[in-house]
Coordinates of C-alpha atoms in Angstrom, one line a residue:
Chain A
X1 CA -24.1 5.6 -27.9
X2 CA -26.9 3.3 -28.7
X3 CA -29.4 2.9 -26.0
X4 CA -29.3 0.6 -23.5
X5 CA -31.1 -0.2 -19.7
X6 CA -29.4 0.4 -16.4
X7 CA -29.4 -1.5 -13.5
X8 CA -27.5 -1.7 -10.3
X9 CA -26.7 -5.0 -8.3
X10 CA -27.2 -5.3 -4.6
X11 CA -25.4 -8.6 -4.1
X12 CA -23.0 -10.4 -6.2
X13 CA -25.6 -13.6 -7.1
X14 CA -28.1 -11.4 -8.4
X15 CA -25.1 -9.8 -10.7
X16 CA -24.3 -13.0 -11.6
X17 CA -28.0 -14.7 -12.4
X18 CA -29.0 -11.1 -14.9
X19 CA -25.6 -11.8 -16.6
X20 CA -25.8 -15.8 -16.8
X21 CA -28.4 -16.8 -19.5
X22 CA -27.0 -15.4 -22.4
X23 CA -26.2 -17.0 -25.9
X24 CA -24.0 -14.7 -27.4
X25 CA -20.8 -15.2 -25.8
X26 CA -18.7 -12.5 -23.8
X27 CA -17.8 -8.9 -25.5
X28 CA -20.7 -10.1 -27.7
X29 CA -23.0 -11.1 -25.0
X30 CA -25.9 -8.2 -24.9
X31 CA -25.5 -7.6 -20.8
X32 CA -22.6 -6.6 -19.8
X33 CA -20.6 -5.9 -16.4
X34 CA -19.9 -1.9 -15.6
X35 CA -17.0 -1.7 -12.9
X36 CA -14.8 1.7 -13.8
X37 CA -16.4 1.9 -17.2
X38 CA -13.3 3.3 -18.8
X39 CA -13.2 0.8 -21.5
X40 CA -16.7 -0.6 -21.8
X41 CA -18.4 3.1 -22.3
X42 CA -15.5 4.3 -24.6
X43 CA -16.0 0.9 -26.3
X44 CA -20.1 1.9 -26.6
X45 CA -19.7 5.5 -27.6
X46 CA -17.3 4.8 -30.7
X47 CA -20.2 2.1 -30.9
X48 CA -17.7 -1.3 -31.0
X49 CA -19.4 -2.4 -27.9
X50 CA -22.9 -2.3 -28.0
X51 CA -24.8 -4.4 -25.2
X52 CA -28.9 -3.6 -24.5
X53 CA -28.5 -4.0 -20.5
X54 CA -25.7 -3.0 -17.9
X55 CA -25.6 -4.2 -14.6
X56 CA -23.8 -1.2 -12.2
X57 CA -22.1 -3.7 -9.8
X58 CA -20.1 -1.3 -8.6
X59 CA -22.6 -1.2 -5.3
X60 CA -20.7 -4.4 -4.4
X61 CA -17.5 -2.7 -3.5
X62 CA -17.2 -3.2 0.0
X63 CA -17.4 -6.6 -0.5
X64 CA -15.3 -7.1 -3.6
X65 CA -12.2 -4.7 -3.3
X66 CA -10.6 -6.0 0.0
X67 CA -6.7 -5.8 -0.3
X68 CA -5.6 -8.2 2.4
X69 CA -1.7 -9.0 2.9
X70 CA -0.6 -11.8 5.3
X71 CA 2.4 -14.1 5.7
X72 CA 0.5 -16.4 3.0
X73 CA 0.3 -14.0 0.4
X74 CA -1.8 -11.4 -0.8
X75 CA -5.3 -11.1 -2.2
X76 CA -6.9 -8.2 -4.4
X77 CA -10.6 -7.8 -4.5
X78 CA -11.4 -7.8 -8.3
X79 CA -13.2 -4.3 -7.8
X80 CA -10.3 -2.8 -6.0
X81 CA -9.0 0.0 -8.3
X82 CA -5.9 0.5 -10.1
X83 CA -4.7 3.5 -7.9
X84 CA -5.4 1.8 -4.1
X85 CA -3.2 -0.9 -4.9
X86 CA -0.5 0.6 -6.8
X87 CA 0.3 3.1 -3.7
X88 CA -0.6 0.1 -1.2
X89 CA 2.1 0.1 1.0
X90 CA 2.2 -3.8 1.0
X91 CA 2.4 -3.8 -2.6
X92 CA 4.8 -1.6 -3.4
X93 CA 7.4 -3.0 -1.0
X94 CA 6.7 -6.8 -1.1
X95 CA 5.2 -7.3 -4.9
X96 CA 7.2 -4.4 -6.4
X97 CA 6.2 -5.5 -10.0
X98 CA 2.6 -5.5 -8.8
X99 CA 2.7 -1.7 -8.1
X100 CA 5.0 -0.6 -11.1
X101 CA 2.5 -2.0 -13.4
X102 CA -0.1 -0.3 -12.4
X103 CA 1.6 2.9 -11.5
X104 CA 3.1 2.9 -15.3
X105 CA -0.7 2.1 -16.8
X106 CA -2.9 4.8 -18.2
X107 CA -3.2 8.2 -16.6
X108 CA -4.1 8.9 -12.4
X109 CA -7.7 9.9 -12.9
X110 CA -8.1 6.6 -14.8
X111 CA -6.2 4.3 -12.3
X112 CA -8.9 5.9 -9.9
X113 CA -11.5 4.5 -11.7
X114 CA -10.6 0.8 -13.5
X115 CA -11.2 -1.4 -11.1
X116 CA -8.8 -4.7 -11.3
X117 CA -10.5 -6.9 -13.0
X118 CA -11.4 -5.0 -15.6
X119 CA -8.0 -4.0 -16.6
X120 CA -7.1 -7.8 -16.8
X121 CA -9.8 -8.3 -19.1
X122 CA -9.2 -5.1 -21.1
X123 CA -9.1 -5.2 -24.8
X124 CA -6.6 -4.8 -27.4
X125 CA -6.2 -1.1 -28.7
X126 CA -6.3 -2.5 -33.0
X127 CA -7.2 0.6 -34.8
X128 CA -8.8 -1.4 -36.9
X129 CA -10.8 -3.0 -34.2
X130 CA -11.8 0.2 -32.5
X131 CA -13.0 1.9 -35.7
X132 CA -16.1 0.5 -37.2
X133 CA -15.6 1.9 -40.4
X134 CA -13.3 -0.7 -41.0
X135 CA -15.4 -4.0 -42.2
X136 CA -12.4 -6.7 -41.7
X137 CA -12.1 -7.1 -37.9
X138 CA -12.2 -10.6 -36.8
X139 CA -12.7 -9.9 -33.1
X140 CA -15.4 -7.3 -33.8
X141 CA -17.2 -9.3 -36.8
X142 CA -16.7 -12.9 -36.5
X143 CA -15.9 -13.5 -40.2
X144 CA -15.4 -10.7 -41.7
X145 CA -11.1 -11.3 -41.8
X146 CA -8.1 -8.9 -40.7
X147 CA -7.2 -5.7 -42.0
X148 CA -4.7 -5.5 -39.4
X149 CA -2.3 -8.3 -41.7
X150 CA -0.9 -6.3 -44.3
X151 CA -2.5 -3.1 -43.0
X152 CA -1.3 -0.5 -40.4
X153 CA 0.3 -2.7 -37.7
X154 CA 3.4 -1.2 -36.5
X155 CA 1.9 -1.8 -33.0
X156 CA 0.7 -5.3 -33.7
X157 CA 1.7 -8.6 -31.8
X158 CA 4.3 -11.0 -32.6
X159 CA 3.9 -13.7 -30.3
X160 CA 0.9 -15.8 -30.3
X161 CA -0.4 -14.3 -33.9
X162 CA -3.2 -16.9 -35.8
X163 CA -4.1 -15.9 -39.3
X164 CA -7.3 -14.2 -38.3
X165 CA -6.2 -11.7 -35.5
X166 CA -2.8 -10.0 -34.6
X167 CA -4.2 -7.7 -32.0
X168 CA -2.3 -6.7 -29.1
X169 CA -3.5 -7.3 -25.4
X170 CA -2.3 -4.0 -24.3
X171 CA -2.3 -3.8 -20.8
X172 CA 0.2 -4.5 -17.9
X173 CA -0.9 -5.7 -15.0
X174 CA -2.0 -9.1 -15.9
X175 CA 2.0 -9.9 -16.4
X176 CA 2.7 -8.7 -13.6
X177 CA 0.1 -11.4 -11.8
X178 CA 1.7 -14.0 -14.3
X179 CA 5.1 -13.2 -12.7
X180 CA 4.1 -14.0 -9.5
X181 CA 2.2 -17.4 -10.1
X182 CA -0.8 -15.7 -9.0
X183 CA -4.7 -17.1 -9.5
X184 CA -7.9 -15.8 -10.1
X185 CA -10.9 -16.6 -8.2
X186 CA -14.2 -16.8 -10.2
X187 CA -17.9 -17.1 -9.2
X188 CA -20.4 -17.5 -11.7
X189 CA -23.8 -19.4 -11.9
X190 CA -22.6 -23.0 -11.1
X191 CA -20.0 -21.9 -8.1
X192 CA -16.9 -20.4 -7.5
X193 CA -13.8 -21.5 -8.8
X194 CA -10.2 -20.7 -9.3
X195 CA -7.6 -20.9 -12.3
X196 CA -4.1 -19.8 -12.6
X197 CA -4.0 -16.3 -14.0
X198 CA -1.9 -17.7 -17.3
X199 CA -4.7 -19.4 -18.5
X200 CA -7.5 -16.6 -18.0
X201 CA -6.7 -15.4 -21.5
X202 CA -7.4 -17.2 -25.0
X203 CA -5.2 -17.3 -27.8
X204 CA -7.2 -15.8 -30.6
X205 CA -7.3 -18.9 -33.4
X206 CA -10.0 -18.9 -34.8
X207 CA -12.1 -17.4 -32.5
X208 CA -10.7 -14.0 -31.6
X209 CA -14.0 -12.4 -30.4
X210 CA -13.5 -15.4 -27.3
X211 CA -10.9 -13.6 -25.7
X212 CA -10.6 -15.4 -22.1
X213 CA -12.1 -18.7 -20.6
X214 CA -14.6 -16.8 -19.1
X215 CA -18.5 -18.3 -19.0
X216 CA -21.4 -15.8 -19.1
X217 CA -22.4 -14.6 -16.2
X218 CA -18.9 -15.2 -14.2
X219 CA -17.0 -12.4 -12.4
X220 CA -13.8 -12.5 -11.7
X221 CA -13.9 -11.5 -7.5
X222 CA -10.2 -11.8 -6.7
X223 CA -6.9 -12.4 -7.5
X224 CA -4.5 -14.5 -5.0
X225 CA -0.5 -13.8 -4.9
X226 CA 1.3 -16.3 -3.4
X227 CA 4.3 -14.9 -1.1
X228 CA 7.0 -16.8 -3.0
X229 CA 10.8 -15.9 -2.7
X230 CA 10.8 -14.2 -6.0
X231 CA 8.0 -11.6 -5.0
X232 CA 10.2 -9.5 -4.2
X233 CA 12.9 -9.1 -6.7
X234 CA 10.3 -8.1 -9.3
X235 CA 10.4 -5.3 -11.7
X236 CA 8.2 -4.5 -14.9
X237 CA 9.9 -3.0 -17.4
X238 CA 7.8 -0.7 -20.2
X239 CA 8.9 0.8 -23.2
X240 CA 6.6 3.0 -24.9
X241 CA 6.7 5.6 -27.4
X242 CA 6.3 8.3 -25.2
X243 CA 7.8 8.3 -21.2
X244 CA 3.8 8.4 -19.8
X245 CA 0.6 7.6 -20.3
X246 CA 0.9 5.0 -23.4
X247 CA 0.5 1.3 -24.0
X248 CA 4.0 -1.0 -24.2
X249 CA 5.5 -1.3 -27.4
X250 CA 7.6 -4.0 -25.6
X251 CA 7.5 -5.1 -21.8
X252 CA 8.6 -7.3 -19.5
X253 CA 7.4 -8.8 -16.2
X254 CA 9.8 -11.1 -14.3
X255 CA 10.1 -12.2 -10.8
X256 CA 13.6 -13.6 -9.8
X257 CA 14.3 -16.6 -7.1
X258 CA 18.0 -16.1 -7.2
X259 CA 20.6 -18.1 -4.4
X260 CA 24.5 -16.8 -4.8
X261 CA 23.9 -15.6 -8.5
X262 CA 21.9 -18.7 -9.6
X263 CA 18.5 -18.8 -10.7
X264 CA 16.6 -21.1 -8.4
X265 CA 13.4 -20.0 -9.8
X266 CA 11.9 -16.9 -12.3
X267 CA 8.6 -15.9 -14.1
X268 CA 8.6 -14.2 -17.3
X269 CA 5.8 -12.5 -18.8
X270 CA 5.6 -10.4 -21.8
X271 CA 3.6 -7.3 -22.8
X272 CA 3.2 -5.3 -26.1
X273 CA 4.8 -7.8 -27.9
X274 CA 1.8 -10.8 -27.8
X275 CA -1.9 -10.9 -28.2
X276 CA -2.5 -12.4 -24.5
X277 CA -0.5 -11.4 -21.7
X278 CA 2.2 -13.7 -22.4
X279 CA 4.0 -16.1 -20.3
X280 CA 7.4 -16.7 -22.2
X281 CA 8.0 -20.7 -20.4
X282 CA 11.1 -21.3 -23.1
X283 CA 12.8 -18.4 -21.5
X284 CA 12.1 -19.6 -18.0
X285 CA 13.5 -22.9 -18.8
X286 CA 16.9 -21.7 -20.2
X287 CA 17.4 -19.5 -17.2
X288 CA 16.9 -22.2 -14.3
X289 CA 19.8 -23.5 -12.4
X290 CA 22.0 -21.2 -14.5
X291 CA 24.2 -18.1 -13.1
X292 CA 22.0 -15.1 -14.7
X293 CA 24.7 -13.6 -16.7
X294 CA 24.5 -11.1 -19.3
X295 CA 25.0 -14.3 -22.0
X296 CA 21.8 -16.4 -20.4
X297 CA 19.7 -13.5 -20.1
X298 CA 20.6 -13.1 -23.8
X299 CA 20.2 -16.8 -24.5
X300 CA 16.9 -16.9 -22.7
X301 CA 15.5 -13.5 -24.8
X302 CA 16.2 -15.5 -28.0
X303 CA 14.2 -18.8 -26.8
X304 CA 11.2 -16.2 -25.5
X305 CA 10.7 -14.7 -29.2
X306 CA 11.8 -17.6 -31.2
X307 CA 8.3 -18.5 -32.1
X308 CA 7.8 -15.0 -33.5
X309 CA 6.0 -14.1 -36.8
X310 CA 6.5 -10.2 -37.8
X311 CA 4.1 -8.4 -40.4
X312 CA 6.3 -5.8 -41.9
X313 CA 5.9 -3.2 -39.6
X314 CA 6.1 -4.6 -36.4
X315 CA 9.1 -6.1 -37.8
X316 CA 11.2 -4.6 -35.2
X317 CA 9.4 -6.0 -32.3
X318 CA 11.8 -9.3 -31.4
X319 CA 14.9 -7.0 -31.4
X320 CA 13.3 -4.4 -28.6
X321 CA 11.0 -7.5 -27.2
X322 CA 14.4 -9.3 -26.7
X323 CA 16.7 -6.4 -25.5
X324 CA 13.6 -5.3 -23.1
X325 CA 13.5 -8.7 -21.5
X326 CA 17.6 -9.0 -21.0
X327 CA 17.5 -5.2 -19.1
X328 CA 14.6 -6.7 -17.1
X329 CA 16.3 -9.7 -16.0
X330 CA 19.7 -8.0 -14.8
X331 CA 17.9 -5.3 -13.3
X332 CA 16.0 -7.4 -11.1
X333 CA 18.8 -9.7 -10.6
X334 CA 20.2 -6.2 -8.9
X335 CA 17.4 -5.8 -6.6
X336 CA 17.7 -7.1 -2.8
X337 CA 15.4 -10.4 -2.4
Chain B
X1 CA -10.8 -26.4 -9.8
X2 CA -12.5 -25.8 -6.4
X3 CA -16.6 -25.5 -6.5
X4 CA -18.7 -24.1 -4.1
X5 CA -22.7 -24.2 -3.5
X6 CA -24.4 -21.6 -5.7
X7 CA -25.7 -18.6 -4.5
X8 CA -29.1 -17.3 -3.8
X9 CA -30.3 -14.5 -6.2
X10 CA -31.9 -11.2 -4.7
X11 CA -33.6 -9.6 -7.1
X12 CA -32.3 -6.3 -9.3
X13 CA -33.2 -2.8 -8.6
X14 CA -34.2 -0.8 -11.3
X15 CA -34.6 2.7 -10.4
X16 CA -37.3 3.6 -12.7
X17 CA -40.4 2.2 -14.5
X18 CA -39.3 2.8 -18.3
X19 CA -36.4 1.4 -20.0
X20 CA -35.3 4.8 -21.0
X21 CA -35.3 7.0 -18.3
X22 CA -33.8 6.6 -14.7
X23 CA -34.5 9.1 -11.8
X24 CA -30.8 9.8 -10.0
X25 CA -30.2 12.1 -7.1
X26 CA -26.8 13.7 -7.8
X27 CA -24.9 15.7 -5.0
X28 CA -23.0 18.6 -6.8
X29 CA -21.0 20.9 -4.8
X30 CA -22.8 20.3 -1.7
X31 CA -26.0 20.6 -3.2
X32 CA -28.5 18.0 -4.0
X33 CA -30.3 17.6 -7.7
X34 CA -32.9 15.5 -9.0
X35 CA -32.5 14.3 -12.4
X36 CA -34.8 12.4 -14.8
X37 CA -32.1 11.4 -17.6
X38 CA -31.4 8.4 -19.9
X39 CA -28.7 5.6 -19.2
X40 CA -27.0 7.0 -21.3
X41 CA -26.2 10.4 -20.3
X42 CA -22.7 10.9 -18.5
X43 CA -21.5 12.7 -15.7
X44 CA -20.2 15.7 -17.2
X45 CA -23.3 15.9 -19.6
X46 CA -25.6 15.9 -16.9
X47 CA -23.3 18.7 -15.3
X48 CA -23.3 21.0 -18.6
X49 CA -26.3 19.9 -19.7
X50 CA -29.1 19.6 -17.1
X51 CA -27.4 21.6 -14.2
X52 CA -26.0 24.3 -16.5
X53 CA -22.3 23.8 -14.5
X54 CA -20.4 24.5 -18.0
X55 CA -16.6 24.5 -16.1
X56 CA -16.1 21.3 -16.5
X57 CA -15.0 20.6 -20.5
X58 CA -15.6 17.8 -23.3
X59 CA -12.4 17.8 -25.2
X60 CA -12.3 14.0 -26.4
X61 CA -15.4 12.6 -24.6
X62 CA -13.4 9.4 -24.7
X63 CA -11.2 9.5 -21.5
X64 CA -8.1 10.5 -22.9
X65 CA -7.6 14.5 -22.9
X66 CA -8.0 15.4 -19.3
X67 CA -10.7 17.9 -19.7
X68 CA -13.8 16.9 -17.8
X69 CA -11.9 15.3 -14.6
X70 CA -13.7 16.8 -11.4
X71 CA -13.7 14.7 -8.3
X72 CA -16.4 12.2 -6.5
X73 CA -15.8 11.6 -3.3
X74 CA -12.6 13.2 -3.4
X75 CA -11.0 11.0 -5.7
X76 CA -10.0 12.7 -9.5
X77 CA -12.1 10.5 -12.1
X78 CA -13.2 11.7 -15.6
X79 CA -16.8 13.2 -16.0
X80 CA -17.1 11.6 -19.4
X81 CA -16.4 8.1 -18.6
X82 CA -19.1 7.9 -15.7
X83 CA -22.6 7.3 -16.3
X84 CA -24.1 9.9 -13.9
X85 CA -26.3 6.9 -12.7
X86 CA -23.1 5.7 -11.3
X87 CA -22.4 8.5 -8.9
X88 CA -25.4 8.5 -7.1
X89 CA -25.1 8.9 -3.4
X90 CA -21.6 10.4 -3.6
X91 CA -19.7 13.8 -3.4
X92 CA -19.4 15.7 -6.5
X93 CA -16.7 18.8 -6.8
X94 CA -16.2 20.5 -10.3
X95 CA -14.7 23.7 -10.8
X96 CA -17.2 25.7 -9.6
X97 CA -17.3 23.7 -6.1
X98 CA -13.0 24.5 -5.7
X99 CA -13.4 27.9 -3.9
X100 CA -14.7 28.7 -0.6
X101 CA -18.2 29.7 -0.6
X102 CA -17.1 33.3 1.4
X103 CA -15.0 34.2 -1.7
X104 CA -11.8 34.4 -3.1
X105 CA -10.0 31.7 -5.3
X106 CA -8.5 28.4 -4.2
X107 CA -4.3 28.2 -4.3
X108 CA -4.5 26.5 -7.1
X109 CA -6.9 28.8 -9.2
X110 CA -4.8 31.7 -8.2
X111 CA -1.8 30.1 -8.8
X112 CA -2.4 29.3 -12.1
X113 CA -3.0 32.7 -12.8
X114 CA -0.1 34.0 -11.2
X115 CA 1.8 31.6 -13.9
X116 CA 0.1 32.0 -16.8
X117 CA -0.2 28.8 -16.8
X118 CA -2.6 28.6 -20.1
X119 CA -3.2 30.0 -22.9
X120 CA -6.4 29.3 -25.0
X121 CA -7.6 27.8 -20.8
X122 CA -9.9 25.4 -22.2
X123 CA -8.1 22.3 -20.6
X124 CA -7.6 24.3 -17.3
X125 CA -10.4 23.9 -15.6
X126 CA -9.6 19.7 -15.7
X127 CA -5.7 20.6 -14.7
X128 CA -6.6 22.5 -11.6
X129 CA -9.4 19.7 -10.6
X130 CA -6.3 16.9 -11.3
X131 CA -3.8 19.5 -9.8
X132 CA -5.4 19.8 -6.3
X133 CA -6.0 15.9 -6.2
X134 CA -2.6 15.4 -7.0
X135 CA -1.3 17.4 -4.5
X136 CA -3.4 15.8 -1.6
X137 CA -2.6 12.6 -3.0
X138 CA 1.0 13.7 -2.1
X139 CA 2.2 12.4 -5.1
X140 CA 3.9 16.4 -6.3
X141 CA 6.6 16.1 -4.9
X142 CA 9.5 16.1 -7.6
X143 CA 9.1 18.3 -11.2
X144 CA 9.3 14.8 -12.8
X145 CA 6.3 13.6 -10.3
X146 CA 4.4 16.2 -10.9
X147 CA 4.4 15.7 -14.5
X148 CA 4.1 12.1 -14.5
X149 CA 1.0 12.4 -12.1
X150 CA -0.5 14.6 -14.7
X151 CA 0.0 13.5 -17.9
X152 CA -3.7 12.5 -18.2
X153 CA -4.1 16.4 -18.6
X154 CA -3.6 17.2 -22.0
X155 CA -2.6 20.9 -23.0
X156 CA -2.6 21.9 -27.0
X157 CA -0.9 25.3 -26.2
X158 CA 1.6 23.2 -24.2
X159 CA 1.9 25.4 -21.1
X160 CA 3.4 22.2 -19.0
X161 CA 6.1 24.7 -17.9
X162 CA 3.8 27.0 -15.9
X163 CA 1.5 24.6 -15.0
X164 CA 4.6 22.7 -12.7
X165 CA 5.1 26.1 -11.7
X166 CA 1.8 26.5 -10.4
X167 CA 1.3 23.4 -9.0
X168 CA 4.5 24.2 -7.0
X169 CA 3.2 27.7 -5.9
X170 CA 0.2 26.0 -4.7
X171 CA 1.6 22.8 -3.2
X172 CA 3.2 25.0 -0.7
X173 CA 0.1 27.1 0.2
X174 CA -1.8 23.9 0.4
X175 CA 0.1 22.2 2.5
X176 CA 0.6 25.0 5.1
X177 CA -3.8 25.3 5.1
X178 CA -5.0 22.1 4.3

């Protein structure tokens, strides 16, 4: 690991002023955030990540990982960790595809220590990206082009490709926010505000290294889930390559509104399969006002990955994408609202 | 977009005078240590390392084998993923920390002898650290729980068998003397 200073925050606008004047942008920027640290110091010691300063705000943890369910909804401190909400009783019984996500992400001693926001914001698992040897990595080395496209990709995305990255966003839990409408709350230098969780995350273009609409010094504090009829009946379905403790080859997020066998209402989102956590709207569409039947589910699987590009390996990924997101959808059409 | 006021910056504390070594007090097993270390130096570094506690093992030093988990304030995290820097005021237990001071092995130790639950033992001390935690969690409650709740403890001589066996053994001893 390259060397770098330590500091701790005390309060959230000092966090935010060390972090804030900074002219590299984001994973690039040369001070860096440290929450649970299980992707940022991986990310140093195989030396992909390489920032001069971190700034330990985990001292601001009483204040930024509240979990607070009311009538309205529920919001998540950004600094909460994956384990405390996951086996929150709230959670599990009224935002069931909250809980599963987490539950079915990385391994217990990790859930224990990525905090929230950090597992939103985690980043793609490339092989190419995460070994340095490797020269063409867009996201690592603006520039420098994709080895990834005609390379090793078997676990590359499909859905929201550009010809300079096909990474994967590989983790969960974000769907499961996108599922349930829910927004993130943001302070940074210039204030606090709030954006829907759907557009947190940038399509990589030509700018993969800008992975999410992030400014420097921002941190994300919370996230708000509305209590909307579909909360309920909502599952998140993962298919891996091994039953635990593995990224989604193909998932599926979706939160039904359902009244006498037609769909009133539903969010899709899709994991594995895209390289942002990826809200499939043409599937939504063909769904509403329809009886959610085997056929529609079917129908609405082929609009979600009709925009997708395959890279010879990955070629398989629409099929299991598709048949992932029909079992989601008549699962949770099964569960009680 | 809502916007509020900005906030009012307090400044940073910095622990240290040099950019390259930070002074942390680490409580280890009830015990308190004084460290002058780099940034850099993690958790279970600082515990093989500079406090010569060499139960606790690097397999991956990456976060993925299990290996070095041990427990800060009760919680299973991994030793290697933590800058020591960060645990600062709070409870560490390793392996050496799991048995009462009067002697004796803890349930779990024992039972995992009484199993044979390892062969070459080099991952073990990490899977009786995640064991206990996961029994206390309450989350070993079904075979299949119990090895979905560890599967972030790797074993190369695959003694998954005995280890649900231990963990079973121990469970009940556990949960009759807390």
């Amino acid at each position: 690991m390259r060397p770098f200073s330590y500091d701790r925050a005390h309060d959230l606008a000092s966090a935010i002023r060390a972090a804030s004047a900074q002219v590299e942008v984001q994973n690039r920027a040369p001070i860096q955030f440290l929450a649970g640290g299980t992707n940022l110091l991986d990310l140093m010691k195989i030396d992909v990540m390489r920032p001069e300063r971190l700034v330990d705000i985990n001292p601001l943890e009483d204040s930024l990982s509240e979990i607070v369910a009311d009538g309205d909804g529920l919001r998540l401190g950004g600094l909460a960790r994956m384990s405390t909400v996951a086996h929150h009783p709230d959670v599990e019984k009224n935002y069931p595809v909250l809980s599963q996500s987490l539950k079915l992400a990385a391994s217990a001693q990790l859930r224990n220590m990525a905090s929230l926001a950090g597992n939103v914001l985690q980043r793609t698992r490339c092989s190419y990206f995460r070994d340095v040897s490797w020269g063409a990595c867009n996201k690592r080395e603006p520039g420098s082009g994709c080895a990834a496209i005609g390379g090793v990709n078997r676990k590359h995305a499909v859905l929201g490709t550009s010809p300079h990255c096909i990474a994967t966003y590989p983790g969960d839990f974000a769907q499961a926010l996108i599922a349930l409408d829910a927004t993130v709350e943001i302070t940074g230098p210039k204030g606090e505000r709030r954006i829907p969780v759907h557009e947190l995350h940038r399509l990589p273009g030509d700018t993969p290294h800008i992975e999410n609409t992030l400014a420097a010094g921002e941190i994300i504090t919370a996230f708000q889930i509305p209590r909307k009829a579909w909360a309920k009946r909502s599952l998140y379905l993962k298919v891996r390559d091994r039953e635990s403790y593995e990224f989604a080859v193909a998932s599926a997020a979706v939160a039904l509104d359902l009244a006498d066998g037609v769909v009133r209402d539903v969010r899709i989102a899709l994991g594995g399969v895209a390289t942002i956590p990826w809200r499939a709207v043409a599937a939504e569409e063909v769904l509403k006002g329809k009886p959610l039947t085997e056929d529609i589910a079917r129908s609405a699987a082929e609009a979600a990955f009709e925009p997708a590009r395959t890279h010879g390996e990955n070629d398989f990924k629409p099929e299991l994408g598709r048949n992932t997101l029909v079992r989601a959808l008549l699962d949770a059409a099964k569960l009680e609202a | 977009m809502d916007t509020f006021s900005p906030l009012k910056a307090a400044p940073l504390s910095r622990r240290a005078g040099t950019r390259d070594t930070i002074e942390v007090v680490l409580n280890v097993n009830g015990r308190n240590h004084r460290l002058a270390v780099d940034p850099r130096v993690t958790l279970l570094d600082a515990l093989r390392e500079h406090l010569g506690l060499t139960g606790s093992k690097k397999g991956c030093d990456q976060g993925q084998c299990g290996a070095c988990t041990i427990h800060v304030d009760g919680r299973r995290v991994l030793s290697c993923l933590t800058l020591v820097a960060m645990v600062e005021g709070k409870a560490v237990t390793t392996i050496e920390g799991l048995a009462p001071e009067e002697g004796g092995l803890h349930p779990m130790q024992q039972a995992f002898l009484d199993h044979d639950a390892f062969q070459c033992g080099y991952c073990t001390p990490g899977q009786i650290m995640s064991a206990v935690a996961c029994v206390r969690e309450g989350l070993a409650t079904t075979d299949d729980d119990i090895r979905e709740y560890m599967s972030g403890n790797l074993c190369r001589c695959a003694a998954y068998p005995n280890i649900v066996e231990a963990i079973k053994q121990a469970r009940a001893e556990m949960e009759e003397q807390p």
